[in-house]
Short mmCIF file of C-alpha atoms in Angstrom, two decimals:
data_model
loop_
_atom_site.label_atom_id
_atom_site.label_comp_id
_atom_site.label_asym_id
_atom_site.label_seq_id
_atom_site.Cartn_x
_atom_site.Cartn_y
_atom_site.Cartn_z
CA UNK A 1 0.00 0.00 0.00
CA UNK A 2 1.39 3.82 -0.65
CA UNK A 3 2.66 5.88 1.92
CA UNK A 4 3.61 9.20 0.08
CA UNK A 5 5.05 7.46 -3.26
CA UNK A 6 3.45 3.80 -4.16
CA UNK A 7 6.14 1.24 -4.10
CA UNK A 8 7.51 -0.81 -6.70
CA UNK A 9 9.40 -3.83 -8.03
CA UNK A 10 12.47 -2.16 -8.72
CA UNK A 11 13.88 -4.96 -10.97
CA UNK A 12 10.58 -4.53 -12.94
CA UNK A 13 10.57 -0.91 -13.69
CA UNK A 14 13.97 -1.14 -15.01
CA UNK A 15 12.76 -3.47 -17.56
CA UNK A 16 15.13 -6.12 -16.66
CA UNK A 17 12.40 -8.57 -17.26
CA UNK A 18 11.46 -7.81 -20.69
CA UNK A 19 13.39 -9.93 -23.28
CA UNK A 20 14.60 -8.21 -26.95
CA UNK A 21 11.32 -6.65 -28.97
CA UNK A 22 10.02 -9.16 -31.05
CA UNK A 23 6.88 -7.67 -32.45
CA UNK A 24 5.34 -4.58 -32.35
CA UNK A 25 3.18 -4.66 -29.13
CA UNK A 26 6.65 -5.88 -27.41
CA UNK A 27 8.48 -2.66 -29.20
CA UNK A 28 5.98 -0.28 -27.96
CA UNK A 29 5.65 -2.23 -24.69
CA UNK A 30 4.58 0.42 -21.86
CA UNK A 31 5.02 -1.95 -18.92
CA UNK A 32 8.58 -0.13 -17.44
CA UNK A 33 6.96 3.36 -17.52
CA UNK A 34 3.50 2.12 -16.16
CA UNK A 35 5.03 0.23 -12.97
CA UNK A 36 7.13 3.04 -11.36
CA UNK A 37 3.74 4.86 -11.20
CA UNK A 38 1.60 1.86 -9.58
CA UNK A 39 1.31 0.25 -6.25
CA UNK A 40 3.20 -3.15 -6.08
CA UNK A 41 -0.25 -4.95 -5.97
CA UNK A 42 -1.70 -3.02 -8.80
CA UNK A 43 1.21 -4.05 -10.76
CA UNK A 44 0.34 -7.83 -9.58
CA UNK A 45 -2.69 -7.98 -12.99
CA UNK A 46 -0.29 -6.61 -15.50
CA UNK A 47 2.30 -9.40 -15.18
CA UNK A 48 -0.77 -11.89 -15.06
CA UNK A 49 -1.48 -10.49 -18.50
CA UNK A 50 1.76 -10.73 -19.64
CA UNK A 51 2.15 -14.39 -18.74
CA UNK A 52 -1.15 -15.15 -20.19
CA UNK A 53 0.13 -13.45 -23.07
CA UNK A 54 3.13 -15.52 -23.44
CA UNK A 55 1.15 -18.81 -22.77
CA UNK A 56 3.24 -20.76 -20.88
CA UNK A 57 5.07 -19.14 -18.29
CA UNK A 58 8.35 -17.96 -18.79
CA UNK A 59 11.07 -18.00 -15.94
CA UNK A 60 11.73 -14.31 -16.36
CA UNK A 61 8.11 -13.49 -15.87
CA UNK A 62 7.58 -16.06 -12.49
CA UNK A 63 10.80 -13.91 -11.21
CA UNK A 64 9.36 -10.65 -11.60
CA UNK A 65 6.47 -11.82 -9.04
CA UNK A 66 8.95 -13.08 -6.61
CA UNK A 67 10.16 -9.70 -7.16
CA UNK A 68 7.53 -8.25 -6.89
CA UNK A 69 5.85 -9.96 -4.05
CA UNK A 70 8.22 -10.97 -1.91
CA UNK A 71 8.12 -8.19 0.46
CA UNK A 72 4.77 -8.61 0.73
CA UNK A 73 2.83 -11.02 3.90
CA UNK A 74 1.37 -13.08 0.88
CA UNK A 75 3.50 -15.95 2.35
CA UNK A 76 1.99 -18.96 0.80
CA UNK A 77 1.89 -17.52 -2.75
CA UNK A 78 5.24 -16.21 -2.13
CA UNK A 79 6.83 -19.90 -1.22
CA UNK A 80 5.10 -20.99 -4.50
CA UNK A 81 7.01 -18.97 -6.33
CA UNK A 82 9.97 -19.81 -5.15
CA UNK A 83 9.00 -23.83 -5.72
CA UNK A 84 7.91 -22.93 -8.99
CA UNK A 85 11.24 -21.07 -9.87
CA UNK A 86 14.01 -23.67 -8.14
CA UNK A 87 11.98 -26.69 -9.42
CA UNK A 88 11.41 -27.24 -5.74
CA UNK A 89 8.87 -29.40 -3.69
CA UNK A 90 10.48 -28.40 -0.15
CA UNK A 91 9.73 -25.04 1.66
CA UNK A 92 12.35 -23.00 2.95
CA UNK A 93 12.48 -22.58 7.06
CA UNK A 94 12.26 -18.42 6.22
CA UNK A 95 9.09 -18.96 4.55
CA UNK A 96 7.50 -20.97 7.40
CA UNK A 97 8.50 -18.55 9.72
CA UNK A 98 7.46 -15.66 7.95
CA UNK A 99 4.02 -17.58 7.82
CA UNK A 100 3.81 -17.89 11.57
CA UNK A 101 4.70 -14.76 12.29
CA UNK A 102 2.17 -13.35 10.00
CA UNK A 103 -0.51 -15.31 11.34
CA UNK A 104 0.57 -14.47 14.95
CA UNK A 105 0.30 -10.56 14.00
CA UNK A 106 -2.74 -10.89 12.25
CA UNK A 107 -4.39 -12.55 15.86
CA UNK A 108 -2.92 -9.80 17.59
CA UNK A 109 -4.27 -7.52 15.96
CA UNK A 110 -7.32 -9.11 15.66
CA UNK A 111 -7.31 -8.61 19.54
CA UNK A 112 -6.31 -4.86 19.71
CA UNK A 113 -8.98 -3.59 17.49
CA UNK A 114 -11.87 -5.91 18.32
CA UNK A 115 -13.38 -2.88 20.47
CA UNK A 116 -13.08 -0.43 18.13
CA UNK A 117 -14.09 -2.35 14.58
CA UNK A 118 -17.38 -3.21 17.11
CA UNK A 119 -18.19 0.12 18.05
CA UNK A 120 -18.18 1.88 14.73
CA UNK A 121 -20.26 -1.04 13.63
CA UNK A 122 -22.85 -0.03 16.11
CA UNK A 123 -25.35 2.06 14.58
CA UNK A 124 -26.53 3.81 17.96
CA UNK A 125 -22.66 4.57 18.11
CA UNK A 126 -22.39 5.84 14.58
CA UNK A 127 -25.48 8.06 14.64
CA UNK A 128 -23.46 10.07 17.55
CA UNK A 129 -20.72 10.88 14.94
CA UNK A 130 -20.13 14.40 13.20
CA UNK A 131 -18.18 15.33 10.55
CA UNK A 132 -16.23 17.26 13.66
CA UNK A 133 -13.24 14.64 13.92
CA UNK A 134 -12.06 15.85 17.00
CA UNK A 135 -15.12 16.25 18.74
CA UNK A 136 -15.72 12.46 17.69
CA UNK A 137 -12.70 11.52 19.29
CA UNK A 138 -13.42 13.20 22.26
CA UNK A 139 -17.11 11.64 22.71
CA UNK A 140 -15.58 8.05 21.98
CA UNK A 141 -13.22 8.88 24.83
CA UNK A 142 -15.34 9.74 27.24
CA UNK A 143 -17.97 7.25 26.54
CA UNK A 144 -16.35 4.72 25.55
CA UNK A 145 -12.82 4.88 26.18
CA UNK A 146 -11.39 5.05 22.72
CA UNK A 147 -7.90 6.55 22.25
CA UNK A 148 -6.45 8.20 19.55
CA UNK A 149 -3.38 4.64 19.73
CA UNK A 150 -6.28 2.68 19.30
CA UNK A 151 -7.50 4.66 15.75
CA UNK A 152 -3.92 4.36 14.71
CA UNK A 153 -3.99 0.76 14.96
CA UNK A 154 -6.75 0.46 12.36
CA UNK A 155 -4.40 2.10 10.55
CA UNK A 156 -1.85 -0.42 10.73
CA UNK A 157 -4.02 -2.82 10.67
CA UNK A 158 -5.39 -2.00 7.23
CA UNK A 159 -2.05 -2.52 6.00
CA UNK A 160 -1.16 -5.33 7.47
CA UNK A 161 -4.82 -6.52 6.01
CA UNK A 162 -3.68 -5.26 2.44
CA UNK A 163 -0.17 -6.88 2.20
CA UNK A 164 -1.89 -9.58 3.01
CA UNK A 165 -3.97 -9.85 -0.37
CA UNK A 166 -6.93 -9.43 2.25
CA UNK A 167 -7.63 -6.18 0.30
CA UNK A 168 -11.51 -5.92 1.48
CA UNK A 169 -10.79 -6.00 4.52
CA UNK A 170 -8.17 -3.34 4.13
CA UNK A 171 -10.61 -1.16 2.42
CA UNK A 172 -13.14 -1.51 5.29
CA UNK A 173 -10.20 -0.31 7.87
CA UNK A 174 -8.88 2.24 6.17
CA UNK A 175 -12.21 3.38 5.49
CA UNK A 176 -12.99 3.22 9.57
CA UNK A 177 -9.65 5.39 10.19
CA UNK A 178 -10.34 8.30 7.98
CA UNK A 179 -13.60 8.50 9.93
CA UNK A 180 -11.55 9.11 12.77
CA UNK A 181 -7.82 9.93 12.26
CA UNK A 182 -7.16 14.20 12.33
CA UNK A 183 -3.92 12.79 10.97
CA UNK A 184 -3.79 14.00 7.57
CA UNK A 185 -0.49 12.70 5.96
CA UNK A 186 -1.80 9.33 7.30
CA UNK A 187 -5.47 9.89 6.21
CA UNK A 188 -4.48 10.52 2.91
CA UNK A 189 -2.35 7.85 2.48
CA UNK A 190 -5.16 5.52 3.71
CA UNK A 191 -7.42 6.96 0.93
CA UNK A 192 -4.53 6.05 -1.44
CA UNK A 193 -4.80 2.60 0.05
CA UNK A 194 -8.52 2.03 0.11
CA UNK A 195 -8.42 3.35 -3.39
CA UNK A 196 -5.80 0.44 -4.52
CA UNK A 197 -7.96 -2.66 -2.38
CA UNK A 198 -10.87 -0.57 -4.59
CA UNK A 199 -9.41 -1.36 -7.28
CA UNK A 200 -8.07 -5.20 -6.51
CA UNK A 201 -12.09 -5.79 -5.71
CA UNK A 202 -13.30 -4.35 -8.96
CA UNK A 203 -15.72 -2.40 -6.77
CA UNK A 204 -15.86 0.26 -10.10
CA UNK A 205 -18.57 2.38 -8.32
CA UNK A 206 -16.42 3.05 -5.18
CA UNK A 207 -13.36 3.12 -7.11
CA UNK A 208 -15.45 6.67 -8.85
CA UNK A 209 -15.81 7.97 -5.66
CA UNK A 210 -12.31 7.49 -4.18
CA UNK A 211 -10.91 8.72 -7.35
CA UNK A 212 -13.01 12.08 -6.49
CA UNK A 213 -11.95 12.48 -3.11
CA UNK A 214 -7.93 11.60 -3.81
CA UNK A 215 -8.19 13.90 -6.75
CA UNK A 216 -9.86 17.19 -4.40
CA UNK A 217 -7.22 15.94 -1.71
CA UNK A 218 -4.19 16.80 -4.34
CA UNK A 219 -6.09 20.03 -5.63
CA UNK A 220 -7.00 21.69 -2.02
CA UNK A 221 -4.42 19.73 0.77
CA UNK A 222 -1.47 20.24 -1.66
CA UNK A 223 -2.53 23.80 -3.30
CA UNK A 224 0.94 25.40 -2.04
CA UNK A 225 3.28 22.52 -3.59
CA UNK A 226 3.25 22.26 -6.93
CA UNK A 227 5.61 19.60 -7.84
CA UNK A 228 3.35 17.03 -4.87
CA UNK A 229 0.88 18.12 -6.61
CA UNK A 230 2.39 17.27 -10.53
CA UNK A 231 3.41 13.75 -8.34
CA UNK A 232 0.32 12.42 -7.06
CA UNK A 233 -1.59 13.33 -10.56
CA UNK A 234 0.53 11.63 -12.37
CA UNK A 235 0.28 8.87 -9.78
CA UNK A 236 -3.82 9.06 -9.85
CA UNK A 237 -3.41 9.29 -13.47
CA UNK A 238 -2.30 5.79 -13.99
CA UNK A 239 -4.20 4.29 -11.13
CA UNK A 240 -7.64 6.03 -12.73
CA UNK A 241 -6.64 3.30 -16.16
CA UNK A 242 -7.82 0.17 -14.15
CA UNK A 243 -12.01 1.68 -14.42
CA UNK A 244 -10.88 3.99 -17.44
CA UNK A 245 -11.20 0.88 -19.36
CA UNK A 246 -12.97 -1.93 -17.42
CA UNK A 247 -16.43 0.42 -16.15
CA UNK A 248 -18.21 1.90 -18.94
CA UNK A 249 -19.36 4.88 -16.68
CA UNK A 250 -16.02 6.07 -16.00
CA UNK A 251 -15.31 6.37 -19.60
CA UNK A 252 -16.62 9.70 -20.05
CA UNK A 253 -15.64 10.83 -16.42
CA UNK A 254 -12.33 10.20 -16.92
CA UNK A 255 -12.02 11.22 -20.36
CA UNK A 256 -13.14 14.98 -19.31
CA UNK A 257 -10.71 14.77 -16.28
CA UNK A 258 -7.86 14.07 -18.00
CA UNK A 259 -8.45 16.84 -20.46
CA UNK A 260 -9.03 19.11 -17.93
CA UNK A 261 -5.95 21.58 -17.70
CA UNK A 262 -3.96 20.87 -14.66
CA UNK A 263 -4.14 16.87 -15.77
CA UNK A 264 -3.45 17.38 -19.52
CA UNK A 265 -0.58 19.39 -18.47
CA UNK A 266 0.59 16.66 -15.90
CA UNK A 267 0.24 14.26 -18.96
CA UNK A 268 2.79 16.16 -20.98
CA UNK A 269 5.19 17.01 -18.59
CA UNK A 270 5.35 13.92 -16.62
CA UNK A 271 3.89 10.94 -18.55
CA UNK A 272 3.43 11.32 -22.46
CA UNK A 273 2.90 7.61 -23.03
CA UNK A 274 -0.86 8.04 -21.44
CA UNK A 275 -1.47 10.02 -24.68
CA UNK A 276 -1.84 6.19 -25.98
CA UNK A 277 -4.91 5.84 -23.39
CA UNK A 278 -6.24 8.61 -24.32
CA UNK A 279 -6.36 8.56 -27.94
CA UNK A 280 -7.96 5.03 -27.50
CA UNK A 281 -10.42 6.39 -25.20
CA UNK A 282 -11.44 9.58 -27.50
CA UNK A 283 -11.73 7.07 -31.19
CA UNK A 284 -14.07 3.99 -28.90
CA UNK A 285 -15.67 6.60 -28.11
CA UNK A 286 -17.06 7.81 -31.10
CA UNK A 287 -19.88 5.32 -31.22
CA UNK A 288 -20.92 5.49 -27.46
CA UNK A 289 -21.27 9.78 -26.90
CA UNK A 290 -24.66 11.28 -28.37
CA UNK A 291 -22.99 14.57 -27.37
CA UNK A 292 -21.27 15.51 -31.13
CA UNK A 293 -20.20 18.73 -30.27
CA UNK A 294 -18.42 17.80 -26.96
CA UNK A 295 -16.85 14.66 -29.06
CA UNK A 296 -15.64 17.23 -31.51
CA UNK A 297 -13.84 19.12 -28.77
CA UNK A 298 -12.29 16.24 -27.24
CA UNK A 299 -11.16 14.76 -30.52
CA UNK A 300 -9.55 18.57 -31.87
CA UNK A 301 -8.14 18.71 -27.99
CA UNK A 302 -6.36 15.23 -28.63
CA UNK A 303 -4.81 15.76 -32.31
CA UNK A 304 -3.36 19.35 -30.40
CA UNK A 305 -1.57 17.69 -27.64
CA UNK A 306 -0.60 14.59 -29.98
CA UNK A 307 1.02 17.21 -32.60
CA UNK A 308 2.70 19.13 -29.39
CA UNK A 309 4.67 15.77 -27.99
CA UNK A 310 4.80 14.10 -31.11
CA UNK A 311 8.78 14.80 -29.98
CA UNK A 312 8.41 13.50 -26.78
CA UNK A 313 6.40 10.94 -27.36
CA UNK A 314 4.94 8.44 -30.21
CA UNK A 315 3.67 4.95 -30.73
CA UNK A 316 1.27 3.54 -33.40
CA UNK A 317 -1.69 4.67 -31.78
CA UNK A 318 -0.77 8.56 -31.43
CA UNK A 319 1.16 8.32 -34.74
CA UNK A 320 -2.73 6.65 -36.40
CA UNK A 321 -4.15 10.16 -35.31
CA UNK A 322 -1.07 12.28 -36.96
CA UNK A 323 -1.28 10.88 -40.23
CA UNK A 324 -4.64 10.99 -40.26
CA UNK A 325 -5.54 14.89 -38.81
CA UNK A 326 -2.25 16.22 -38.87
CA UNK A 327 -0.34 14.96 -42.85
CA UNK A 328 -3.77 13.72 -43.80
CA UNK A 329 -2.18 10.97 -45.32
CA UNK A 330 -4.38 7.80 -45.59
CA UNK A 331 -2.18 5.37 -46.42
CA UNK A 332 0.08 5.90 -43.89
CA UNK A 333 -3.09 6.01 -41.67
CA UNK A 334 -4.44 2.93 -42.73
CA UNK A 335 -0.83 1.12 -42.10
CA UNK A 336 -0.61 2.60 -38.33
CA UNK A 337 -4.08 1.30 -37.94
CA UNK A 338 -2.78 -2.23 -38.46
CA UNK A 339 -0.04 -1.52 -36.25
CA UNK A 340 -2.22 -0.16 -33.33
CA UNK A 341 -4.38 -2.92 -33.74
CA UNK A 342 -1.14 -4.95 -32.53
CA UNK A 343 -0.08 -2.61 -30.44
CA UNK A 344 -3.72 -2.20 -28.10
CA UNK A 345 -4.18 -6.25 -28.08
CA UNK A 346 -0.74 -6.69 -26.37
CA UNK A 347 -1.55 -3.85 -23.51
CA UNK A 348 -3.21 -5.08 -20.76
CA UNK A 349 -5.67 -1.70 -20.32
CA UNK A 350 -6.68 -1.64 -23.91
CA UNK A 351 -6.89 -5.31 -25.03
CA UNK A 352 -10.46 -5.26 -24.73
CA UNK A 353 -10.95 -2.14 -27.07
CA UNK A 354 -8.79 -3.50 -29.88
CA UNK A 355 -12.37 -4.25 -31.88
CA UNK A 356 -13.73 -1.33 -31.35
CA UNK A 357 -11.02 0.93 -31.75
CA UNK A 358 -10.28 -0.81 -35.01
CA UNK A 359 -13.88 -0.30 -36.36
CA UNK A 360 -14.19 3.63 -34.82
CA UNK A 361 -10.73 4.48 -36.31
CA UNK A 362 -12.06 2.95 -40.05
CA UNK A 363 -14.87 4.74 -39.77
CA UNK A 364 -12.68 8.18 -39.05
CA UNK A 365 -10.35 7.41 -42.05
CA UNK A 366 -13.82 7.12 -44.01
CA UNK A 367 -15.52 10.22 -42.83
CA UNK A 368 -12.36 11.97 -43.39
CA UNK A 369 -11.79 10.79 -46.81
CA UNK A 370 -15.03 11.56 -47.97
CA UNK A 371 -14.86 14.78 -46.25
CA UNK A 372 -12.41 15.77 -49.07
CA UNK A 373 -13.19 13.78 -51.95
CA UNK A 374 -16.05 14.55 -54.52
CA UNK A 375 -15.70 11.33 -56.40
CA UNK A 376 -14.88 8.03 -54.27
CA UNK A 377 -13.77 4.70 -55.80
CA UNK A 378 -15.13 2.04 -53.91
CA UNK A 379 -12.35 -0.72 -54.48
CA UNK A 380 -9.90 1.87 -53.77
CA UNK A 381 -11.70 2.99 -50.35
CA UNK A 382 -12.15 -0.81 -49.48
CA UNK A 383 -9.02 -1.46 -49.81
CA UNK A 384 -7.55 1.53 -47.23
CA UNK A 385 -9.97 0.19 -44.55
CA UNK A 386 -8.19 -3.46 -45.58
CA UNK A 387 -11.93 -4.56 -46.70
CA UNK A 388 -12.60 -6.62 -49.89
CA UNK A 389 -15.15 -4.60 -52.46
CA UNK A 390 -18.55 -6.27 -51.27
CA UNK A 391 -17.74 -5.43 -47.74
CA UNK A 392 -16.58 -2.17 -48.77
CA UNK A 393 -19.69 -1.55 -50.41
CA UNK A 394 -21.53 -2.38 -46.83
CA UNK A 395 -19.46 -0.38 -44.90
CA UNK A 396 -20.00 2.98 -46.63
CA UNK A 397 -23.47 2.60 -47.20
CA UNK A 398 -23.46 1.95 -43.63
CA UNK A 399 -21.01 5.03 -43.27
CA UNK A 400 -23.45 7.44 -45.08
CA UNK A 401 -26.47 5.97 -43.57
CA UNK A 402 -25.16 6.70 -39.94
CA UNK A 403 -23.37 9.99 -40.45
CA UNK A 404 -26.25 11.45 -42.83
CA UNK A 405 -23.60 12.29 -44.95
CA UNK A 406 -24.71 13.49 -48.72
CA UNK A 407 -23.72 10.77 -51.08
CA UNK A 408 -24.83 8.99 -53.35
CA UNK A 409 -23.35 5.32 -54.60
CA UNK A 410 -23.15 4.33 -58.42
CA UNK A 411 -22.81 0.43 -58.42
CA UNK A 412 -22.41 0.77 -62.02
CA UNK A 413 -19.40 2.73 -61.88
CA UNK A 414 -18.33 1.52 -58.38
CA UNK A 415 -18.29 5.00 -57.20
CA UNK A 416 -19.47 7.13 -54.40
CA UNK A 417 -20.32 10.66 -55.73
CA UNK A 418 -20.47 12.61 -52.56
CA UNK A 419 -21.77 16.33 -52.62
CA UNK A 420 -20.13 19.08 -50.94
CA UNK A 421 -22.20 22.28 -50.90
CA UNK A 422 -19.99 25.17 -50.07
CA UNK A 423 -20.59 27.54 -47.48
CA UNK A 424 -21.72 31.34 -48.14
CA UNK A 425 -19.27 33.95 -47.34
CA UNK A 426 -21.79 34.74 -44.71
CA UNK A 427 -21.76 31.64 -43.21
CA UNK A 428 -17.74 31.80 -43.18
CA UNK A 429 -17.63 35.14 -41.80
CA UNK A 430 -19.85 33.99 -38.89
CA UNK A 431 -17.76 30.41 -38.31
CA UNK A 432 -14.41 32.84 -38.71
CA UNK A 433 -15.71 35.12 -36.00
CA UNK A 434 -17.71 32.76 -34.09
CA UNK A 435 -15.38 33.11 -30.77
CA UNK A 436 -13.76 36.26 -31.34
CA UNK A 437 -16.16 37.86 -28.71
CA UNK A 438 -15.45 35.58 -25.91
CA UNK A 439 -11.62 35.87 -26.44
CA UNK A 440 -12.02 39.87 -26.48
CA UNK A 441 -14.15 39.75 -23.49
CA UNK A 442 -11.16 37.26 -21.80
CA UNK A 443 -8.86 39.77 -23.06
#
């Protein structure tokens, strides 16, 4: 669990484990930038993925769990491990003993909190609580004999619960000590906590709500240091990726957050690569929003910030969205598509989306070709979005169906004659001047 800075498998994040790039999703491989900025337990389902990836096993991929886990209390995983990686059926005598002194903690503190877990489980206790934390402590005192040792020991407890693997359990004690605790470097770092055992129990819904209250934490608690601040977004950024992409709710939540100005600029100073995310998140969702305009916005935001750290930062994904918004070139956008597609299926946030980022981006490439095309040969469209004719054929009368686009298809000539009527000089005066008031008024 995080204190200030999540911990991490050091042996990991310096990519020792990954072997030469093979393919394209290895080349573009995100895993040693992604795992500095997680908690060691978060990190736990990204080498899963990676050895499900790589079918069986490999040895390098067993020893980055050791790594990884080792320091944790998750004992009898932990000696598995080790069996697995020495060929071993015997147990080391530091792994039994580790064991028993785990289990002997976890009674004791079983024992020292057993008063306290039972009063804040009583509801004629709880309904005496205010959102005054020091004049809770006091009545718990005096009627009950609480102390402010015995608060800190749910504390501890919680992460001794987490390290564990227990992680709801954790979450419930953490949960109980922010209640109480006028501790605030420790409060905080318990709402980092229950966040993470959030996040281990897939409970999306809760996950949304931590998210909200780590996220005004950072923009009130740290308001007068900047560079904590820059830290723990950048830290909240990748932790937000686990519902980003597995609770369809968040999608749009998130989206807006992270285009919101203090995060995009976190994003570019401190972690480029989530530009990947991000595009992937903006194309899917093309077919989900019913709000065009606000799409529109996000999409113009995204091909902005893609063209500023196209320096700093590119993969197949933000380089699909260059060549086609920025050079315009098709080709070249069709061949990153097929390279994205590769790219997204070997990332364990995105593997999911691969479908429907594939279909969303053809549909892009279309719109945009027909945007600036009069006259549209169907076999040569077809075969951009890699499509034979017939399904080509399908897929743009689909196209102009669902956009309401003004074409009209010739399956005589195998054409798509698409009409473009031009805009008065009215209307361009009005679209040229549209904001100009706003920005004098800013001014």
């Amino acid at each position: 669990m995080t204190d200030n800075k999540p911990p991490t498998a050091e042996a990991i994040s310096n990519g020792e484990t990954h072997a030469a790039p093979t393919s394209i999703a290895q080349k573009y491989d995100l895993l040693p930038k992604l795992i500095p900025n997680l908690d060691r337990h978060l990190t736990f389902p990204l080498l899963e993925f990676l050895s499900g990836m790589e079918g069986d096993e490999s040895s390098e991929v067993l020893k980055a769990k050791y790594e990884l886990l080792k320091q944790t209390n998750m004992t009898d995983y932990v000696a598995s491990l080790w069996q697995e990686i020495n060929d071993s059926d015997d147990v080391p005598d530091e792994f039994v003993r580790k064991r028993d002194d785990v289990l002997q903690r976890l009674s004791l503190f079983t024992e020292e909190t057993k008063q306290i877990d039972e009063l804040l489980n009583d509801e004629s206790v709880v309904s005496n609580l205010r959102s005054d934390k020091v004049a809770n402590l006091k009545f718990l005192e005096q009627q009950h004999g609480v102390t402010a040792q015995m608060v800190d020991m749910l504390y501890d407890y919680g992460r001794f619960q987490y390290s564990c693997g227990s992680y709801a359990n954790a979450a419930h004690l953490l949960d109980q000590f922010r209640i109480l605790s006028t501790d605030n470097d420790k409060a905080s770092s318990a709402s980092w906590g229950k966040l993470a055992a959030d996040i281990l129990t897939t409970n999306w819904e809760v996950v949304m709500e931590e998210i909200n209250k780590v996220k005004e934490s950072i923009d009130t608690k740290l308001f007068n240091n900047p560079l904590a601040q820059l830290d723990h977004r950048t830290w909240l950024i990748h932790w937000t990726l686990f519902p980003f992409f597995n609770y369809e709710p968040a999608r749009d939540t998130i989206t807006e957050m992270l285009f919101s100005p203090s995060f995009i600029n976190s994003i570019q100073t401190n972690c480029p690569w989530i530009l990947r995310y991000l595009a992937a998140a903006v194309i899917t969702n093309r077919s989900r929003t019913r709000n065009t305009g606000a799409y529109q916005k996000q999409l113009k935001d995204l091909v902005r910030v893609v063209r500023q750290e196209g320096y700093e930062y590119n993969d197949p994904v933000t380089e699909f969205i260059k060549a086609l918004y920025v050079d315009f070139d098709f080709e070249e956008a069709q061949r990153k598509l097929g390279e994205a597609e590769e790219v997204l299926r070997g990332d364990f946030f995105l593997s999911a989306s691969a479908d429907a980022f594939v279909d969303a981006a053809r549909h892009l490439i279309s719109e945009s070709y027909c945007k600036i095309h009069q006259r549209i040969d169907i076999k040569d469209l077809s075969a951009r979005l890699g499509l034979n004719q017939d399904e080509g054929e399908k897929w743009i009368v689909n196209l102009i169906r669902d956009t309401r686009m003004d074409g009209k298809l010739d399956y005589k000539e195998g054409t798509v004659l698409m009409n473009h009527p031009a805009n008065s000089v009215y209307q361009q005066v009005i679209e040229r001047t549209k904001g100009s008031f706003f920005r004098t008024s800013v001014l």
